[in-house]
Coordinates of C-alpha atoms in Angstrom, one line a residue:
M24 CA -13.8 -4.0 7.9
Y25 CA -10.2 -3.9 9.2
V26 CA -7.6 -2.0 7.2
I27 CA -4.1 -2.7 8.4
F28 CA -0.5 -1.7 7.4
S29 CA 2.9 -2.6 8.7
T30 CA 5.6 -0.2 9.8
D31 CA 8.5 0.2 12.1
C32 CA 8.9 3.1 14.5
S33 CA 11.1 5.3 12.3
L34 CA 10.3 9.0 11.5
F35 CA 10.3 8.0 7.9
Q36 CA 7.3 5.7 8.4
Q37 CA 5.7 8.0 10.9
W38 CA 5.0 10.7 8.2
Q39 CA 3.7 8.0 5.8
S40 CA 1.4 6.7 8.5
Y41 CA 0.0 10.2 9.1
L42 CA -0.5 10.7 5.4
F43 CA -2.3 7.3 5.1
F44 CA -4.7 8.1 8.0
F45 CA -5.3 11.6 6.6
S46 CA -6.1 10.1 3.2
A47 CA -8.5 7.6 4.8
F48 CA -10.2 10.5 6.6
R49 CA -10.4 12.5 3.4
V50 CA -12.1 9.8 1.4
R51 CA -14.2 8.6 4.3
Q52 CA -12.8 5.1 4.4
P53 CA -15.0 2.9 6.6
G54 CA -13.8 0.4 9.1
I55 CA -11.1 0.2 11.8
I56 CA -7.7 1.3 10.5
T57 CA -4.6 0.1 12.4
R58 CA -1.0 0.8 12.0
I59 CA 1.0 -2.3 13.1
A60 CA 4.4 -1.0 14.4
S61 CA 7.0 -3.7 14.8
G62 CA 10.4 -3.8 16.5
C63 CA 10.3 -0.5 18.4
T64 CA 12.5 0.1 21.4
D65 CA 10.9 1.1 24.6
E66 CA 11.6 4.8 24.0
E67 CA 10.5 4.6 20.4
K68 CA 7.2 2.9 21.5
K69 CA 6.6 5.6 24.0
Q70 CA 7.2 8.4 21.5
T71 CA 5.2 6.7 18.7
E72 CA 2.3 6.0 21.1
Q73 CA 2.3 9.6 22.2
W74 CA 2.4 10.8 18.6
H75 CA -0.5 8.6 17.6
K76 CA -2.6 9.6 20.6
G77 CA -2.0 13.3 20.1
H78 CA -2.2 13.6 16.3
I79 CA -4.0 10.6 14.8
A80 CA -6.4 9.1 17.4
V81 CA -7.9 12.6 17.8
I82 CA -9.0 12.4 14.1
S83 CA -11.1 9.3 14.7
E84 CA -11.4 6.7 17.4
R85 CA -11.3 4.1 14.6
Y86 CA -7.7 5.0 13.9
K87 CA -5.5 2.7 16.0
I88 CA -1.9 1.5 16.6
F89 CA -0.8 -1.9 17.6
F90 CA 2.8 -2.8 18.6
T91 CA 4.5 -6.1 17.9
P92 CA 8.0 -7.5 18.6
K93 CA 10.7 -7.3 16.0
F94 CA 10.5 -9.9 13.3
S95 CA 12.9 -8.6 10.7
H96 CA 15.9 -10.8 11.5
I97 CA 16.7 -13.2 8.7
D98 CA 17.6 -16.1 10.9
E99 CA 14.7 -17.2 13.1
D100 CA 16.7 -17.8 16.2
T101 CA 19.4 -15.2 16.0
E102 CA 20.0 -11.6 14.8
A103 CA 23.5 -12.5 13.6
G104 CA 22.3 -13.2 10.1
G105 CA 21.2 -9.6 9.3
Y106 CA 17.8 -8.1 8.6
Y107 CA 15.1 -8.0 6.0
K108 CA 12.6 -5.4 7.1
Y109 CA 9.7 -6.8 5.1
F110 CA 9.5 -9.9 7.3
N111 CA 7.6 -7.5 9.7
K112 CA 4.6 -7.6 7.3
P113 CA 3.7 -11.3 7.5
F114 CA 4.8 -11.8 11.1
G115 CA 3.4 -8.5 12.3
T116 CA 0.1 -9.3 10.7
K117 CA -0.1 -12.7 12.3
Y118 CA 0.8 -11.3 15.7
Y119 CA -1.9 -8.7 15.3
I120 CA -4.6 -11.1 14.4
E121 CA -3.7 -13.5 17.2
N122 CA -3.4 -10.9 19.9
S123 CA -6.0 -8.3 18.9
S124 CA -9.2 -8.6 21.0
D125 CA -11.2 -8.1 17.8
F126 CA -10.7 -11.6 16.4
G127 CA -10.7 -13.8 19.5
W128 CA -7.9 -16.2 18.4
E129 CA -8.0 -19.4 20.4
Q130 CA -4.7 -21.1 20.6
S131 CA -6.0 -24.6 21.4
S132 CA -8.2 -24.7 18.2
G133 CA -6.3 -22.2 16.1
K134 CA -9.7 -20.5 15.3
L135 CA -10.8 -16.9 15.3
T136 CA -13.8 -17.2 17.6
K137 CA -15.0 -13.6 17.3
A138 CA -14.5 -13.3 13.5
K139 CA -17.7 -13.4 11.5
D140 CA -17.9 -14.5 7.9
N141 CA -18.4 -11.0 6.7
E142 CA -15.5 -9.4 8.6
V143 CA -12.8 -8.5 6.2
I144 CA -9.1 -7.7 6.6
I145 CA -7.4 -5.5 4.0
L146 CA -3.6 -5.4 4.2
V147 CA -2.1 -2.4 2.5
D148 CA 1.4 -0.8 2.4
P149 CA 2.1 2.4 4.4
D150 CA 3.2 4.2 1.2
M151 CA -0.2 4.1 -0.3
L152 CA -2.4 7.2 -0.8
L153 CA -6.2 6.5 -0.9
L154 CA -8.0 8.3 -3.8
Q155 CA -11.3 6.7 -2.9
P156 CA -12.4 4.1 -0.3
L157 CA -11.2 0.6 -0.4
T158 CA -14.0 -1.8 -1.2
T159 CA -15.0 -5.4 -0.9
D160 CA -17.3 -5.3 -4.0
F161 CA -15.7 -5.5 -7.4
S162 CA -19.0 -5.9 -9.4
D163 CA -19.0 -2.3 -10.8
S164 CA -18.6 -2.3 -14.6
S165 CA -15.6 0.0 -14.4
V166 CA -13.5 -2.6 -12.5
K167 CA -10.9 -4.3 -14.6
F168 CA -9.5 -7.7 -13.9
W169 CA -6.2 -9.2 -15.1
Q170 CA -7.0 -11.1 -18.3
P171 CA -3.8 -11.9 -20.3
F172 CA -5.3 -14.9 -22.1
K173 CA -7.9 -13.7 -24.5
K174 CA -9.1 -17.3 -25.4
Y175 CA -9.5 -18.3 -21.8
I176 CA -12.2 -16.4 -20.0
V177 CA -12.3 -17.2 -16.3
E178 CA -15.6 -16.8 -14.4
R179 CA -14.7 -14.5 -11.6
K180 CA -16.3 -13.8 -8.2
K181 CA -17.0 -10.2 -7.7
K182 CA -17.4 -9.8 -4.0
V183 CA -15.2 -10.7 -1.0
A184 CA -16.6 -13.8 0.8
P185 CA -15.3 -17.0 2.4
G186 CA -13.1 -18.6 -0.2
A187 CA -13.1 -15.4 -2.4
M188 CA -10.0 -13.3 -1.8
F189 CA -8.8 -10.3 -3.9
G190 CA -5.6 -8.5 -4.6
Q191 CA -4.0 -5.9 -6.9
T192 CA -2.2 -7.2 -10.1
Y193 CA 1.6 -7.0 -9.8
G194 CA 3.9 -7.6 -12.6
L195 CA 5.5 -10.7 -11.1
G196 CA 4.1 -13.3 -13.5
A197 CA 4.3 -16.9 -12.2
K198 CA 7.8 -16.5 -10.6
W199 CA 6.4 -17.7 -7.3
M200 CA 6.2 -21.2 -8.8
N201 CA 10.0 -21.3 -8.7
F202 CA 9.6 -21.8 -4.9
N203 CA 7.0 -24.6 -5.0
S204 CA 9.4 -27.1 -3.5
L205 CA 9.6 -25.1 -0.3
A206 CA 5.9 -25.8 0.4
G207 CA 6.5 -29.5 0.6
P208 CA 5.8 -32.4 -1.8
G209 CA 2.1 -32.6 -0.9
S210 CA 1.3 -29.0 -1.2
P211 CA -1.7 -28.0 -3.4
A212 CA 0.6 -25.4 -4.9
H213 CA 2.0 -28.1 -7.1
D214 CA -1.4 -28.5 -8.8
V215 CA -1.5 -24.9 -10.1
D216 CA -0.6 -24.6 -13.8
M217 CA 1.2 -21.7 -15.4
R218 CA -2.0 -20.1 -16.6
D219 CA -3.8 -20.2 -13.3
A220 CA -0.6 -19.1 -11.5
Q221 CA -0.9 -15.8 -13.3
L222 CA -4.7 -15.5 -13.4
L223 CA -5.4 -16.3 -9.8
Y224 CA -2.2 -15.6 -7.7
Q225 CA -0.3 -12.8 -9.3
V226 CA -1.2 -10.4 -6.6
G227 CA 0.2 -7.8 -4.2
P228 CA -1.2 -5.3 -1.7
P229 CA -4.0 -4.5 -1.1
Y230 CA -4.6 -8.1 0.0
I231 CA -8.3 -8.5 0.8
G232 CA -10.1 -11.4 2.4
V233 CA -12.4 -12.4 5.2
A234 CA -10.6 -12.7 8.5
S235 CA -10.6 -16.5 8.6
D236 CA -9.2 -16.8 5.0
M237 CA -6.6 -14.0 5.6
F238 CA -5.4 -15.8 8.7
R239 CA -5.0 -19.0 6.9
V240 CA -2.8 -17.4 4.2
V241 CA -0.9 -15.2 6.7
N242 CA -0.2 -18.2 9.0
R243 CA 1.3 -20.2 6.0
W244 CA 3.0 -17.0 4.8
T245 CA 5.0 -16.8 8.0
E246 CA 6.0 -20.5 7.6
L247 CA 7.3 -19.9 4.1
V248 CA 8.7 -16.4 3.9
R249 CA 12.1 -17.0 5.5
A250 CA 12.8 -20.0 3.3
V251 CA 11.8 -18.1 0.1
H252 CA 14.0 -15.2 1.1
K253 CA 16.9 -17.6 1.8
E254 CA 16.6 -19.0 -1.7
K255 CA 16.1 -15.5 -3.2
P256 CA 17.5 -12.9 -0.8
Q257 CA 16.1 -9.9 -2.7
L258 CA 13.3 -7.4 -2.6
L259 CA 9.9 -8.9 -3.3
S260 CA 10.7 -12.3 -1.8
E261 CA 7.9 -11.7 0.7
M262 CA 5.5 -11.2 -2.1
Y263 CA 6.4 -14.5 -3.8
A264 CA 6.0 -16.1 -0.4
Y265 CA 2.5 -14.7 -0.1
Q266 CA 1.5 -16.0 -3.5
L267 CA 2.9 -19.4 -2.7
A268 CA 1.0 -19.4 0.7
A269 CA -2.3 -18.6 -1.1
A270 CA -1.8 -21.4 -3.6
D271 CA -0.8 -23.8 -0.8
Q272 CA -4.0 -22.9 1.0
K273 CA -6.1 -23.3 -2.2
L274 CA -7.3 -19.7 -1.9
P275 CA -7.2 -18.2 -5.4
H276 CA -7.6 -14.4 -5.6
G277 CA -9.5 -12.1 -7.9
V278 CA -6.6 -10.3 -9.6
V279 CA -7.7 -6.7 -10.0
D280 CA -5.9 -4.3 -12.4
S281 CA -7.9 -1.2 -11.4
M282 CA -7.2 -0.8 -7.7
M283 CA -3.8 0.8 -8.0
I284 CA -1.4 2.9 -9.9
S285 CA 2.3 3.0 -9.1
G286 CA 5.0 2.9 -11.8
V287 CA 4.1 4.9 -14.8
D288 CA 5.3 2.2 -17.2
A289 CA 3.9 -0.8 -15.3
Y290 CA 1.3 -3.2 -16.8
G291 CA -1.7 -4.5 -14.9
E292 CA -2.4 -1.2 -13.2
A293 CA -5.2 1.4 -13.5
W294 CA -3.3 3.8 -15.8
D295 CA -6.1 3.4 -18.4
Y296 CA -8.2 5.6 -16.1
I297 CA -5.6 8.3 -16.1
D298 CA -5.0 8.1 -19.8
A299 CA -8.7 8.7 -20.4
L300 CA -8.9 11.9 -18.4
P301 CA -9.3 15.1 -20.4
N302 CA -6.1 17.0 -20.3
E303 CA -7.6 20.0 -18.4
E304 CA -8.8 17.6 -15.7
V305 CA -5.6 15.6 -15.0
C306 CA -4.0 17.7 -12.3
R307 CA -7.3 18.6 -10.7
M308 CA -8.4 14.9 -10.5
G309 CA -5.0 14.1 -8.9
A310 CA -5.2 17.0 -6.4
S311 CA -8.9 16.6 -5.6
P312 CA -10.0 13.0 -6.6
N313 CA -13.7 12.8 -7.7
P314 CA -14.5 9.2 -8.7
S315 CA -18.1 10.2 -9.4
A316 CA -16.9 12.4 -12.2
Y317 CA -14.4 10.0 -13.8
P318 CA -13.3 6.4 -13.0
L319 CA -10.2 6.6 -10.8
P320 CA -7.9 4.1 -9.1
T321 CA -8.5 3.3 -5.5
L322 CA -5.0 4.3 -4.5
L323 CA -1.6 5.6 -5.6
H324 CA 1.3 3.4 -4.4
Y325 CA 4.0 6.1 -4.2
C326 CA 7.0 3.9 -4.1
Q327 CA 8.2 5.4 -7.5
Y328 CA 9.6 8.7 -8.6
Y329 CA 7.3 11.3 -10.1
G330 CA 7.8 14.7 -11.7
V331 CA 6.7 17.4 -14.0
A332 CA 8.5 20.6 -15.0
N333 CA 10.5 21.7 -11.9
V334 CA 8.5 19.7 -9.4
V335 CA 9.3 16.1 -8.3
F336 CA 8.0 13.8 -5.7
A337 CA 10.2 11.1 -4.1
K338 CA 9.2 9.7 -0.8
R339 CA 12.8 9.2 0.5
S340 CA 13.5 12.9 -0.1
I341 CA 10.6 14.1 2.1
P342 CA 12.0 15.8 5.3
T343 CA 11.1 13.6 8.3
N344 CA 9.8 16.7 10.1
F345 CA 7.4 17.6 7.3
F346 CA 4.3 17.3 9.6
T347 CA 5.4 20.0 12.0
C348 CA 4.4 23.6 12.6
Q349 CA 7.8 25.0 11.3
S350 CA 8.1 23.0 8.1
P351 CA 7.2 24.7 4.8
L352 CA 5.0 22.9 2.3
L353 CA 6.0 21.3 -1.0
E354 CA 6.2 23.1 -4.3
E355 CA 3.3 22.1 -6.5
P356 CA 3.1 21.6 -10.3
P357 CA 1.9 24.6 -12.3
I358 CA -1.8 24.9 -12.8
D359 CA -1.4 24.2 -16.5
A360 CA 1.0 21.3 -16.0
M361 CA -0.4 19.5 -19.0
S362 CA 0.8 22.2 -21.3
S363 CA 3.4 20.9 -23.8
Q364 CA 5.9 23.4 -22.4
Y365 CA 6.0 21.4 -19.2
A366 CA 6.4 18.0 -20.9
Y367 CA 9.7 17.3 -19.0
M368 CA 10.9 16.3 -15.6
F369 CA 14.1 16.1 -13.6
G370 CA 15.3 12.6 -13.0
R371 CA 16.9 11.1 -10.0
D372 CA 20.3 12.2 -11.3
G373 CA 19.1 15.8 -11.5
K374 CA 19.1 15.9 -15.2
R375 CA 16.2 17.1 -17.3
Q376 CA 14.4 14.5 -19.4
D377 CA 11.6 15.0 -21.9
L378 CA 8.3 13.2 -21.5
D379 CA 6.2 11.7 -24.2
S380 CA 2.5 12.5 -24.1
K381 CA 1.5 9.3 -22.2
D382 CA 4.2 9.6 -19.6
H383 CA 3.6 13.3 -19.3
K384 CA 0.0 12.8 -18.4
R385 CA 0.8 10.0 -15.9
H386 CA 3.5 12.0 -14.2
V387 CA 1.2 15.1 -14.0
F388 CA -1.5 13.1 -12.2
S389 CA 0.9 11.5 -9.8
S390 CA 2.8 14.6 -9.0
C391 CA -0.3 16.7 -8.5
A392 CA -1.9 13.9 -6.3
M393 CA 1.2 13.5 -4.1
T394 CA 2.2 17.1 -3.6
S395 CA -1.4 18.2 -3.0
A396 CA -2.1 15.4 -0.5
M397 CA 1.1 16.1 1.4
N398 CA 0.3 19.8 1.6
D399 CA -3.3 19.2 2.5
A400 CA -2.3 16.8 5.3
A401 CA 0.3 19.3 6.5
L402 CA -2.3 22.1 6.5
F403 CA -4.7 19.9 8.4
F404 CA -1.9 19.2 10.9
K405 CA -1.1 22.9 11.3
L406 CA -4.7 23.9 11.7
H407 CA -5.2 21.5 14.6
H408 CA -1.8 21.7 16.3
C409 CA -0.1 25.0 15.6
D410 CA -0.7 28.7 16.5
K411 CA -1.3 30.8 13.4
S412 CA 1.9 32.7 14.1
E413 CA 4.1 29.6 13.9
A414 CA 2.4 27.7 11.1
N415 CA 4.6 27.8 8.1
T416 CA 2.4 27.6 4.9
E417 CA 5.0 28.6 2.3
K418 CA 5.1 26.2 -0.6
K419 CA 8.9 26.2 -1.1
I420 CA 10.3 22.7 -0.5
S421 CA 11.8 21.5 -3.8
L422 CA 12.9 17.8 -4.1
V423 CA 14.8 18.3 -7.3
R424 CA 18.4 17.3 -6.8

């Protein structure tokens, strides 16, 4: 199993990378885990390589970093047209697969000569926190698939295999079909109807497939993504391009609801698991996930804003020097955060807003999960890299504006 995620060399994505590797270590994620770092200057590459060697590779020899050129320019042959940083994901992944010694890409045949049928690639985002290990087996009775059409029951494959890819449900509907013309008149994408577009292709990260299937999709993804972005130069264009590439390659996905939580009001996510937790267990399960006690999502995609009482978590507000000896820790929610007296949060504008019971529960879980994981990772860092006299363990960083 190969778990990969795409970043640049910024300090912002360095702390996210450290947190991802730590969460993988905490949940005992199997496989080789690789940070793909794209577009680094020589100095950034040197510093990032040293950081990885000194702080991440020492945790496990399975934790790696792989550098690629910069792919984020919008115009393929010039940088004059500006940048879209998420181009690094498809192009960086393709470069990694073709140039990593693990897969044995052969340019003359276009084949991965070392990739076996059971070798799986899982592409995630750097801002994902693992709550339990990523899997290639979705046969457990607690797994929930996207099923919007009650009268149409699709027979789903339950395990990753050649021709059987999987992904997390994202609320994108069938919008990718608006770009079908970009795949060419003979593309199999034109044969997908509106129903199957949602049932079989409405996916986002984690993207999961055997290496040969993943490479087929990624190769086509790179051919389509700039054209899709040109037609819709907005966030998520790279996701529409992935869905179009999968349809073009006739590689439908198992669309899984229960891998991820992210936006507290999003559909097609594993919030049912959180809603079902006893109130007294919500914060504890976020802070110390125990999927043997209760069904839990595989991961928390912390691209949203979470808060309860006087504690908030927002990734763009995290100090970039958080994983250092001198940095304090984050303030954490009160131990009885589910008490009705704490059914409020402070929004992005710094104003207090009341939470209904459902949103309160979801924000408590997410806030407890993120602040605890960040602090646990920071304590792990301080234990292994700091003298006791210089390790700041005060929980006093507030992200409330």
